[in-house]
Amino acid sequence: MLKIKSSKKDATAGQNGSSSTTPVPSRSTTPRPPASNGGADALRNGVLTVRIHSGRNLNLPPNTTLPSVIQQALASGAQQQLQQGRSAARESLQRKKAWWLPYVVLQFDKQDVMVDALGGEIGAPVWMSKAHFDVSRSSDISISAYLRTQPPAAGEDQNDMGNDLLLCRLDYNPVLEGHHVVDQWFPATAGTGQFHLQISFKPTAAQGSLL
């Protein structure tokens, strides 16, 4: 809550001000290449957890102007109201979604999760969310940041992203062996910007006993 038409699920409130979501199967028609290491070597079983904290240095595509509805939202003081509201409520467990800030879609093996921003700025949004993905084989993680071109309307199809602008995307091949954790800033592989992510893999008990 990217420019593919796929099933997405909004992040919901969780502990410590972050949200935890369970992905749903994607309906994306974009073809995916087979795992590079076929056969038994490509088989993995476990849970992949992706925590997305924030972004920085996000920019619009070349020769693209800021959508007029975003300009109007900023001119109306929506950003200041968001910051004041978060401060007054001490924000801890209150998640106020800012539709005019970039949202992200996390994809792993045909599973998608969409996450709205909680605050920050257009070039440096804050998401503070996490998603869990069931792992059965090797696959890349794809994280894409989008900017809306119109405010979301109540009752509209949230799976249709319309003409939202893709700001940047990260494609990353996670380590799916043993208990592995990485926490760092990842540069976008398409577009400009960086994502602060914590990516961890926990194998099933059967697999863990063999590693």
JSON list of C-alpha atoms in Angstrom, two decimals:
[
{"chain": "A", "resi": 1, "resn": "MET", "atom": "CA", "xyz": [0.00, 0.00, 0.00]},
{"chain": "A", "resi": 2, "resn": "LEU", "atom": "CA", "xyz": [5.12, -0.80, -8.12]},
{"chain": "A", "resi": 3, "resn": "LYS", "atom": "CA", "xyz": [4.75, -0.89, -12.18]},
{"chain": "A", "resi": 4, "resn": "ILE", "atom": "CA", "xyz": [3.70, -4.46, -12.19]},
{"chain": "A", "resi": 5, "resn": "LYS", "atom": "CA", "xyz": [0.13, -5.53, -11.63]},
{"chain": "A", "resi": 6, "resn": "SER", "atom": "CA", "xyz": [0.54, -7.92, -8.75]},
{"chain": "A", "resi": 7, "resn": "SER", "atom": "CA", "xyz": [-1.23, -8.82, -5.56]},
{"chain": "A", "resi": 8, "resn": "LYS", "atom": "CA", "xyz": [-0.01, -6.82, -2.59]},
{"chain": "A", "resi": 9, "resn": "LYS", "atom": "CA", "xyz": [-0.76, -6.68, 1.09]},
{"chain": "A", "resi": 10, "resn": "ASP", "atom": "CA", "xyz": [-0.55, -3.56, 3.26]},
{"chain": "A", "resi": 11, "resn": "ALA", "atom": "CA", "xyz": [1.74, -3.59, 6.27]},
{"chain": "A", "resi": 12, "resn": "THR", "atom": "CA", "xyz": [-0.12, -3.72, 9.57]},
{"chain": "A", "resi": 13, "resn": "ALA", "atom": "CA", "xyz": [0.93, -2.51, 12.97]},
{"chain": "A", "resi": 14, "resn": "GLY", "atom": "CA", "xyz": [3.39, -4.59, 14.93]},
{"chain": "A", "resi": 15, "resn": "GLN", "atom": "CA", "xyz": [5.58, -4.32, 17.96]},
{"chain": "A", "resi": 16, "resn": "ASN", "atom": "CA", "xyz": [8.18, -1.58, 18.48]},
{"chain": "A", "resi": 17, "resn": "GLY", "atom": "CA", "xyz": [6.59, 0.64, 15.88]},
{"chain": "A", "resi": 18, "resn": "SER", "atom": "CA", "xyz": [7.33, -1.65, 12.98]},
{"chain": "A", "resi": 19, "resn": "SER", "atom": "CA", "xyz": [4.97, -3.85, 11.07]},
{"chain": "A", "resi": 20, "resn": "SER", "atom": "CA", "xyz": [5.09, -7.48, 10.11]},
{"chain": "A", "resi": 21, "resn": "THR", "atom": "CA", "xyz": [3.36, -8.78, 7.03]},
{"chain": "A", "resi": 22, "resn": "THR", "atom": "CA", "xyz": [2.80, -12.13, 5.40]},
{"chain": "A", "resi": 23, "resn": "PRO", "atom": "CA", "xyz": [3.12, -12.09, 1.61]},
{"chain": "A", "resi": 24, "resn": "VAL", "atom": "CA", "xyz": [0.47, -13.29, -0.76]},
{"chain": "A", "resi": 25, "resn": "PRO", "atom": "CA", "xyz": [1.05, -15.02, -4.10]},
{"chain": "A", "resi": 26, "resn": "SER", "atom": "CA", "xyz": [1.83, -12.58, -6.89]},
{"chain": "A", "resi": 27, "resn": "ARG", "atom": "CA", "xyz": [-0.19, -12.38, -10.07]},
{"chain": "A", "resi": 28, "resn": "SER", "atom": "CA", "xyz": [2.67, -10.71, -11.93]},
{"chain": "A", "resi": 29, "resn": "THR", "atom": "CA", "xyz": [3.09, -11.87, -15.50]},
{"chain": "A", "resi": 30, "resn": "THR", "atom": "CA", "xyz": [6.72, -10.78, -15.61]},
{"chain": "A", "resi": 31, "resn": "PRO", "atom": "CA", "xyz": [8.78, -13.86, -16.51]},
{"chain": "A", "resi": 32, "resn": "ARG", "atom": "CA", "xyz": [11.38, -14.93, -13.98]},
{"chain": "A", "resi": 33, "resn": "PRO", "atom": "CA", "xyz": [14.57, -16.79, -14.91]},
{"chain": "A", "resi": 34, "resn": "PRO", "atom": "CA", "xyz": [15.05, -20.24, -13.40]},
{"chain": "A", "resi": 35, "resn": "ALA", "atom": "CA", "xyz": [17.39, -20.63, -10.46]},
{"chain": "A", "resi": 36, "resn": "SER", "atom": "CA", "xyz": [20.99, -20.61, -11.63]},
{"chain": "A", "resi": 37, "resn": "ASN", "atom": "CA", "xyz": [21.87, -23.75, -9.70]},
{"chain": "A", "resi": 38, "resn": "GLY", "atom": "CA", "xyz": [19.22, -26.24, -10.74]},
{"chain": "A", "resi": 39, "resn": "GLY", "atom": "CA", "xyz": [18.32, -29.48, -9.06]},
{"chain": "A", "resi": 40, "resn": "ALA", "atom": "CA", "xyz": [18.96, -30.26, -5.43]},
{"chain": "A", "resi": 41, "resn": "ASP", "atom": "CA", "xyz": [21.50, -27.44, -5.05]},
{"chain": "A", "resi": 42, "resn": "ALA", "atom": "CA", "xyz": [18.73, -24.87, -5.67]},
{"chain": "A", "resi": 43, "resn": "LEU", "atom": "CA", "xyz": [16.39, -26.30, -3.03]},
{"chain": "A", "resi": 44, "resn": "ARG", "atom": "CA", "xyz": [16.09, -24.28, 0.18]},
{"chain": "A", "resi": 45, "resn": "ASN", "atom": "CA", "xyz": [13.58, -24.53, 2.99]},
{"chain": "A", "resi": 46, "resn": "GLY", "atom": "CA", "xyz": [13.02, -21.97, 5.70]},
{"chain": "A", "resi": 47, "resn": "VAL", "atom": "CA", "xyz": [11.82, -18.43, 6.36]},
{"chain": "A", "resi": 48, "resn": "LEU", "atom": "CA", "xyz": [13.35, -15.28, 4.91]},
{"chain": "A", "resi": 49, "resn": "THR", "atom": "CA", "xyz": [12.71, -12.11, 6.92]},
{"chain": "A", "resi": 50, "resn": "VAL", "atom": "CA", "xyz": [13.23, -8.72, 5.29]},
{"chain": "A", "resi": 51, "resn": "ARG", "atom": "CA", "xyz": [13.18, -5.62, 7.48]},
{"chain": "A", "resi": 52, "resn": "ILE", "atom": "CA", "xyz": [13.09, -2.39, 5.51]},
{"chain": "A", "resi": 53, "resn": "HIS", "atom": "CA", "xyz": [14.00, 0.61, 7.65]},
{"chain": "A", "resi": 54, "resn": "SER", "atom": "CA", "xyz": [14.38, 3.60, 5.36]},
{"chain": "A", "resi": 55, "resn": "GLY", "atom": "CA", "xyz": [15.69, 4.97, 2.10]},
{"chain": "A", "resi": 56, "resn": "ARG", "atom": "CA", "xyz": [17.97, 7.81, 1.12]},
{"chain": "A", "resi": 57, "resn": "ASN", "atom": "CA", "xyz": [18.95, 9.76, -1.99]},
{"chain": "A", "resi": 58, "resn": "LEU", "atom": "CA", "xyz": [15.84, 8.64, -3.88]},
{"chain": "A", "resi": 59, "resn": "ASN", "atom": "CA", "xyz": [15.23, 10.68, -7.02]},
{"chain": "A", "resi": 60, "resn": "LEU", "atom": "CA", "xyz": [12.66, 10.99, -9.77]},
{"chain": "A", "resi": 61, "resn": "PRO", "atom": "CA", "xyz": [13.53, 9.46, -13.14]},
{"chain": "A", "resi": 62, "resn": "PRO", "atom": "CA", "xyz": [15.29, 11.83, -15.58]},
{"chain": "A", "resi": 63, "resn": "ASN", "atom": "CA", "xyz": [13.05, 14.42, -17.25]},
{"chain": "A", "resi": 64, "resn": "THR", "atom": "CA", "xyz": [10.23, 13.68, -14.79]},
{"chain": "A", "resi": 65, "resn": "THR", "atom": "CA", "xyz": [8.50, 16.33, -12.69]},
{"chain": "A", "resi": 66, "resn": "LEU", "atom": "CA", "xyz": [6.95, 15.86, -9.29]},
{"chain": "A", "resi": 67, "resn": "PRO", "atom": "CA", "xyz": [3.26, 14.89, -9.74]},
{"chain": "A", "resi": 68, "resn": "SER", "atom": "CA", "xyz": [0.93, 17.83, -9.16]},
{"chain": "A", "resi": 69, "resn": "VAL", "atom": "CA", "xyz": [-1.00, 16.01, -6.42]},
{"chain": "A", "resi": 70, "resn": "ILE", "atom": "CA", "xyz": [2.26, 15.51, -4.51]},
{"chain": "A", "resi": 71, "resn": "GLN", "atom": "CA", "xyz": [3.11, 19.19, -4.89]},
{"chain": "A", "resi": 72, "resn": "GLN", "atom": "CA", "xyz": [-0.34, 20.11, -3.59]},
{"chain": "A", "resi": 73, "resn": "ALA", "atom": "CA", "xyz": [0.00, 17.77, -0.61]},
{"chain": "A", "resi": 74, "resn": "LEU", "atom": "CA", "xyz": [3.33, 19.31, 0.31]},
{"chain": "A", "resi": 75, "resn": "ALA", "atom": "CA", "xyz": [2.04, 22.85, -0.21]},
{"chain": "A", "resi": 76, "resn": "SER", "atom": "CA", "xyz": [-0.95, 22.15, 2.03]},
{"chain": "A", "resi": 77, "resn": "GLY", "atom": "CA", "xyz": [1.34, 21.40, 4.95]},
{"chain": "A", "resi": 78, "resn": "ALA", "atom": "CA", "xyz": [0.63, 17.66, 4.99]},
{"chain": "A", "resi": 79, "resn": "GLN", "atom": "CA", "xyz": [4.27, 16.93, 5.79]},
{"chain": "A", "resi": 80, "resn": "GLN", "atom": "CA", "xyz": [4.27, 19.28, 8.78]},
{"chain": "A", "resi": 81, "resn": "GLN", "atom": "CA", "xyz": [0.96, 17.89, 10.02]},
{"chain": "A", "resi": 82, "resn": "LEU", "atom": "CA", "xyz": [2.36, 14.37, 9.82]},
{"chain": "A", "resi": 83, "resn": "GLN", "atom": "CA", "xyz": [5.41, 15.31, 11.88]},
{"chain": "A", "resi": 84, "resn": "GLN", "atom": "CA", "xyz": [3.34, 17.21, 14.45]},
{"chain": "A", "resi": 85, "resn": "GLY", "atom": "CA", "xyz": [0.87, 14.35, 14.78]},
{"chain": "A", "resi": 86, "resn": "ARG", "atom": "CA", "xyz": [3.63, 11.82, 15.29]},
{"chain": "A", "resi": 87, "resn": "SER", "atom": "CA", "xyz": [5.27, 14.01, 17.91]},
{"chain": "A", "resi": 88, "resn": "ALA", "atom": "CA", "xyz": [2.03, 14.64, 19.80]},
{"chain": "A", "resi": 89, "resn": "ALA", "atom": "CA", "xyz": [1.11, 10.96, 19.88]},
{"chain": "A", "resi": 90, "resn": "ARG", "atom": "CA", "xyz": [4.69, 9.89, 20.58]},
{"chain": "A", "resi": 91, "resn": "GLU", "atom": "CA", "xyz": [4.15, 7.68, 17.54]},
{"chain": "A", "resi": 92, "resn": "SER", "atom": "CA", "xyz": [5.34, 4.42, 19.12]},
{"chain": "A", "resi": 93, "resn": "LEU", "atom": "CA", "xyz": [2.40, 2.23, 18.12]},
{"chain": "A", "resi": 94, "resn": "GLN", "atom": "CA", "xyz": [0.54, 4.67, 15.89]},
{"chain": "A", "resi": 95, "resn": "ARG", "atom": "CA", "xyz": [1.29, 4.15, 12.24]},
{"chain": "A", "resi": 96, "resn": "LYS", "atom": "CA", "xyz": [0.22, 7.10, 10.13]},
{"chain": "A", "resi": 97, "resn": "LYS", "atom": "CA", "xyz": [0.62, 6.38, 6.45]},
{"chain": "A", "resi": 98, "resn": "ALA", "atom": "CA", "xyz": [1.75, 9.24, 4.22]},
{"chain": "A", "resi": 99, "resn": "TRP", "atom": "CA", "xyz": [0.45, 8.50, 0.73]},
{"chain": "A", "resi": 100, "resn": "TRP", "atom": "CA", "xyz": [2.50, 11.32, -0.84]},
{"chain": "A", "resi": 101, "resn": "LEU", "atom": "CA", "xyz": [5.78, 9.65, 0.18]},
{"chain": "A", "resi": 102, "resn": "PRO", "atom": "CA", "xyz": [7.33, 6.73, -1.72]},
{"chain": "A", "resi": 103, "resn": "TYR", "atom": "CA", "xyz": [6.03, 3.26, -0.95]},
{"chain": "A", "resi": 104, "resn": "VAL", "atom": "CA", "xyz": [7.90, 0.02, -1.57]},
{"chain": "A", "resi": 105, "resn": "VAL", "atom": "CA", "xyz": [6.98, -3.38, -2.92]},
{"chain": "A", "resi": 106, "resn": "LEU", "atom": "CA", "xyz": [9.00, -6.36, -1.69]},
{"chain": "A", "resi": 107, "resn": "GLN", "atom": "CA", "xyz": [9.04, -9.43, -3.94]},
{"chain": "A", "resi": 108, "resn": "PHE", "atom": "CA", "xyz": [10.47, -12.88, -3.39]},
{"chain": "A", "resi": 109, "resn": "ASP", "atom": "CA", "xyz": [9.65, -15.98, -5.45]},
{"chain": "A", "resi": 110, "resn": "LYS", "atom": "CA", "xyz": [6.27, -14.70, -6.70]},
{"chain": "A", "resi": 111, "resn": "GLN", "atom": "CA", "xyz": [5.29, -13.37, -3.26]},
{"chain": "A", "resi": 112, "resn": "ASP", "atom": "CA", "xyz": [4.62, -9.63, -2.92]},
{"chain": "A", "resi": 113, "resn": "VAL", "atom": "CA", "xyz": [4.25, -7.23, 0.01]},
{"chain": "A", "resi": 114, "resn": "MET", "atom": "CA", "xyz": [3.54, -3.51, -0.23]},
{"chain": "A", "resi": 115, "resn": "VAL", "atom": "CA", "xyz": [4.63, -1.08, 2.49]},
{"chain": "A", "resi": 116, "resn": "ASP", "atom": "CA", "xyz": [3.56, 2.56, 2.87]},
{"chain": "A", "resi": 117, "resn": "ALA", "atom": "CA", "xyz": [5.89, 5.17, 4.34]},
{"chain": "A", "resi": 118, "resn": "LEU", "atom": "CA", "xyz": [5.39, 6.35, 7.91]},
{"chain": "A", "resi": 119, "resn": "GLY", "atom": "CA", "xyz": [7.34, 9.56, 7.57]},
{"chain": "A", "resi": 120, "resn": "GLY", "atom": "CA", "xyz": [10.52, 11.14, 6.32]},
{"chain": "A", "resi": 121, "resn": "GLU", "atom": "CA", "xyz": [10.80, 12.97, 3.02]},
{"chain": "A", "resi": 122, "resn": "ILE", "atom": "CA", "xyz": [10.36, 12.08, -0.63]},
{"chain": "A", "resi": 123, "resn": "GLY", "atom": "CA", "xyz": [14.09, 11.53, -1.04]},
{"chain": "A", "resi": 124, "resn": "ALA", "atom": "CA", "xyz": [14.48, 9.87, 2.37]},
{"chain": "A", "resi": 125, "resn": "PRO", "atom": "CA", "xyz": [11.31, 7.98, 3.35]},
{"chain": "A", "resi": 126, "resn": "VAL", "atom": "CA", "xyz": [10.96, 5.93, 6.53]},
{"chain": "A", "resi": 127, "resn": "TRP", "atom": "CA", "xyz": [9.13, 2.59, 6.29]},
{"chain": "A", "resi": 128, "resn": "MET", "atom": "CA", "xyz": [10.05, 0.66, 9.46]},
{"chain": "A", "resi": 129, "resn": "SER", "atom": "CA", "xyz": [8.40, -2.58, 8.46]},
{"chain": "A", "resi": 130, "resn": "LYS", "atom": "CA", "xyz": [9.19, -6.24, 7.92]},
{"chain": "A", "resi": 131, "resn": "ALA", "atom": "CA", "xyz": [7.91, -9.12, 5.84]},
{"chain": "A", "resi": 132, "resn": "HIS", "atom": "CA", "xyz": [8.29, -12.89, 6.13]},
{"chain": "A", "resi": 133, "resn": "PHE", "atom": "CA", "xyz": [8.66, -15.07, 3.04]},
{"chain": "A", "resi": 134, "resn": "ASP", "atom": "CA", "xyz": [8.41, -18.85, 2.88]},
{"chain": "A", "resi": 135, "resn": "VAL", "atom": "CA", "xyz": [11.47, -20.24, 1.11]},
{"chain": "A", "resi": 136, "resn": "SER", "atom": "CA", "xyz": [11.43, -23.39, -0.99]},
{"chain": "A", "resi": 137, "resn": "ARG", "atom": "CA", "xyz": [14.14, -22.56, -3.54]},
{"chain": "A", "resi": 138, "resn": "SER", "atom": "CA", "xyz": [16.79, -19.99, -4.39]},
{"chain": "A", "resi": 139, "resn": "SER", "atom": "CA", "xyz": [15.43, -16.68, -5.67]},
{"chain": "A", "resi": 140, "resn": "ASP", "atom": "CA", "xyz": [16.29, -12.98, -5.76]},
{"chain": "A", "resi": 141, "resn": "ILE", "atom": "CA", "xyz": [14.72, -10.35, -3.52]},
{"chain": "A", "resi": 142, "resn": "SER", "atom": "CA", "xyz": [13.38, -7.39, -5.46]},
{"chain": "A", "resi": 143, "resn": "ILE", "atom": "CA", "xyz": [12.60, -4.13, -3.65]},
{"chain": "A", "resi": 144, "resn": "SER", "atom": "CA", "xyz": [11.09, -1.28, -5.65]},
{"chain": "A", "resi": 145, "resn": "ALA", "atom": "CA", "xyz": [10.23, 2.25, -4.52]},
{"chain": "A", "resi": 146, "resn": "TYR", "atom": "CA", "xyz": [7.29, 4.00, -6.19]},
{"chain": "A", "resi": 147, "resn": "LEU", "atom": "CA", "xyz": [5.76, 7.46, -5.99]},
{"chain": "A", "resi": 148, "resn": "ARG", "atom": "CA", "xyz": [2.02, 7.79, -6.43]},
{"chain": "A", "resi": 149, "resn": "THR", "atom": "CA", "xyz": [0.61, 10.02, -9.15]},
{"chain": "A", "resi": 150, "resn": "GLN", "atom": "CA", "xyz": [-2.74, 10.36, -7.38]},
{"chain": "A", "resi": 151, "resn": "PRO", "atom": "CA", "xyz": [-4.01, 9.87, -3.82]},
{"chain": "A", "resi": 152, "resn": "PRO", "atom": "CA", "xyz": [-5.53, 6.46, -3.07]},
{"chain": "A", "resi": 153, "resn": "ALA", "atom": "CA", "xyz": [-9.32, 6.46, -3.17]},
{"chain": "A", "resi": 154, "resn": "ALA", "atom": "CA", "xyz": [-11.43, 4.45, -0.76]},
{"chain": "A", "resi": 155, "resn": "GLY", "atom": "CA", "xyz": [-12.72, 1.28, -2.34]},
{"chain": "A", "resi": 156, "resn": "GLU", "atom": "CA", "xyz": [-10.46, 1.37, -5.38]},
{"chain": "A", "resi": 157, "resn": "ASP", "atom": "CA", "xyz": [-8.47, -1.65, -6.52]},
{"chain": "A", "resi": 158, "resn": "GLN", "atom": "CA", "xyz": [-5.28, -1.48, -4.46]},
{"chain": "A", "resi": 159, "resn": "ASN", "atom": "CA", "xyz": [-3.66, -4.03, -6.77]},
{"chain": "A", "resi": 160, "resn": "ASP", "atom": "CA", "xyz": [-3.75, -1.56, -9.66]},
{"chain": "A", "resi": 161, "resn": "MET", "atom": "CA", "xyz": [-0.87, 0.85, -9.30]},
{"chain": "A", "resi": 162, "resn": "GLY", "atom": "CA", "xyz": [-1.94, 2.87, -12.28]},
{"chain": "A", "resi": 163, "resn": "ASN", "atom": "CA", "xyz": [0.77, 5.25, -13.46]},
{"chain": "A", "resi": 164, "resn": "ASP", "atom": "CA", "xyz": [2.82, 5.35, -10.26]},
{"chain": "A", "resi": 165, "resn": "LEU", "atom": "CA", "xyz": [6.43, 6.33, -10.87]},
{"chain": "A", "resi": 166, "resn": "LEU", "atom": "CA", "xyz": [9.23, 3.83, -10.29]},
{"chain": "A", "resi": 167, "resn": "LEU", "atom": "CA", "xyz": [12.02, 5.66, -8.46]},
{"chain": "A", "resi": 168, "resn": "CYS", "atom": "CA", "xyz": [14.51, 2.84, -8.00]},
{"chain": "A", "resi": 169, "resn": "ARG", "atom": "CA", "xyz": [14.81, -0.90, -7.56]},
{"chain": "A", "resi": 170, "resn": "LEU", "atom": "CA", "xyz": [17.16, -3.29, -5.80]},
{"chain": "A", "resi": 171, "resn": "ASP", "atom": "CA", "xyz": [17.68, -6.89, -6.90]},
{"chain": "A", "resi": 172, "resn": "TYR", "atom": "CA", "xyz": [19.60, -8.94, -4.36]},
{"chain": "A", "resi": 173, "resn": "ASN", "atom": "CA", "xyz": [20.41, -12.62, -4.07]},
{"chain": "A", "resi": 174, "resn": "PRO", "atom": "CA", "xyz": [20.19, -13.55, -0.37]},
{"chain": "A", "resi": 175, "resn": "VAL", "atom": "CA", "xyz": [22.25, -16.22, 1.34]},
{"chain": "A", "resi": 176, "resn": "LEU", "atom": "CA", "xyz": [19.89, -19.13, 2.01]},
{"chain": "A", "resi": 177, "resn": "GLU", "atom": "CA", "xyz": [22.21, -21.38, 3.99]},
{"chain": "A", "resi": 178, "resn": "GLY", "atom": "CA", "xyz": [22.28, -21.76, 7.74]},
{"chain": "A", "resi": 179, "resn": "HIS", "atom": "CA", "xyz": [21.31, -18.87, 10.01]},
{"chain": "A", "resi": 180, "resn": "HIS", "atom": "CA", "xyz": [22.44, -15.82, 8.10]},
{"chain": "A", "resi": 181, "resn": "VAL", "atom": "CA", "xyz": [21.86, -12.10, 8.83]},
{"chain": "A", "resi": 182, "resn": "VAL", "atom": "CA", "xyz": [22.99, -9.00, 6.94]},
{"chain": "A", "resi": 183, "resn": "ASP", "atom": "CA", "xyz": [22.18, -5.41, 8.02]},
{"chain": "A", "resi": 184, "resn": "GLN", "atom": "CA", "xyz": [23.39, -2.58, 5.79]},
{"chain": "A", "resi": 185, "resn": "TRP", "atom": "CA", "xyz": [22.60, 0.06, 3.19]},
{"chain": "A", "resi": 186, "resn": "PHE", "atom": "CA", "xyz": [22.09, -1.45, -0.25]},
{"chain": "A", "resi": 187, "resn": "PRO", "atom": "CA", "xyz": [22.53, 0.72, -3.38]},
{"chain": "A", "resi": 188, "resn": "ALA", "atom": "CA", "xyz": [19.78, 0.48, -5.96]},
{"chain": "A", "resi": 189, "resn": "THR", "atom": "CA", "xyz": [20.56, -1.63, -9.01]},
{"chain": "A", "resi": 190, "resn": "ALA", "atom": "CA", "xyz": [18.19, 0.47, -11.15]},
{"chain": "A", "resi": 191, "resn": "GLY", "atom": "CA", "xyz": [17.59, 4.18, -10.65]},
{"chain": "A", "resi": 192, "resn": "THR", "atom": "CA", "xyz": [19.26, 6.13, -7.85]},
{"chain": "A", "resi": 193, "resn": "GLY", "atom": "CA", "xyz": [18.97, 5.67, -4.11]},
{"chain": "A", "resi": 194, "resn": "GLN", "atom": "CA", "xyz": [19.74, 3.30, -1.27]},
{"chain": "A", "resi": 195, "resn": "PHE", "atom": "CA", "xyz": [17.71, 1.04, 1.00]},
{"chain": "A", "resi": 196, "resn": "HIS", "atom": "CA", "xyz": [18.54, 0.26, 4.63]},
{"chain": "A", "resi": 197, "resn": "LEU", "atom": "CA", "xyz": [17.68, -3.41, 5.03]},
{"chain": "A", "resi": 198, "resn": "GLN", "atom": "CA", "xyz": [18.14, -6.23, 7.47]},
{"chain": "A", "resi": 199, "resn": "ILE", "atom": "CA", "xyz": [17.84, -9.58, 5.73]},
{"chain": "A", "resi": 200, "resn": "SER", "atom": "CA", "xyz": [17.87, -12.84, 7.67]},
{"chain": "A", "resi": 201, "resn": "PHE", "atom": "CA", "xyz": [17.29, -16.47, 6.80]},
{"chain": "A", "resi": 202, "resn": "LYS", "atom": "CA", "xyz": [16.24, -19.18, 9.23]},
{"chain": "A", "resi": 203, "resn": "PRO", "atom": "CA", "xyz": [16.30, -22.71, 7.82]},
{"chain": "A", "resi": 204, "resn": "THR", "atom": "CA", "xyz": [13.80, -25.34, 8.82]},
{"chain": "A", "resi": 205, "resn": "ALA", "atom": "CA", "xyz": [14.84, -27.67, 11.62]},
{"chain": "A", "resi": 206, "resn": "ALA", "atom": "CA", "xyz": [15.57, -30.49, 9.19]},
{"chain": "A", "resi": 207, "resn": "GLN", "atom": "CA", "xyz": [17.78, -28.36, 6.98]},
{"chain": "A", "resi": 208, "resn": "GLY", "atom": "CA", "xyz": [19.48, -26.67, 9.91]},
{"chain": "A", "resi": 209, "resn": "SER", "atom": "CA", "xyz": [20.52, -30.03, 11.33]},
{"chain": "A", "resi": 210, "resn": "LEU", "atom": "CA", "xyz": [22.33, -30.84, 8.10]},
{"chain": "A", "resi": 211, "resn": "LEU", "atom": "CA", "xyz": [24.28, -27.60, 7.88]}
]
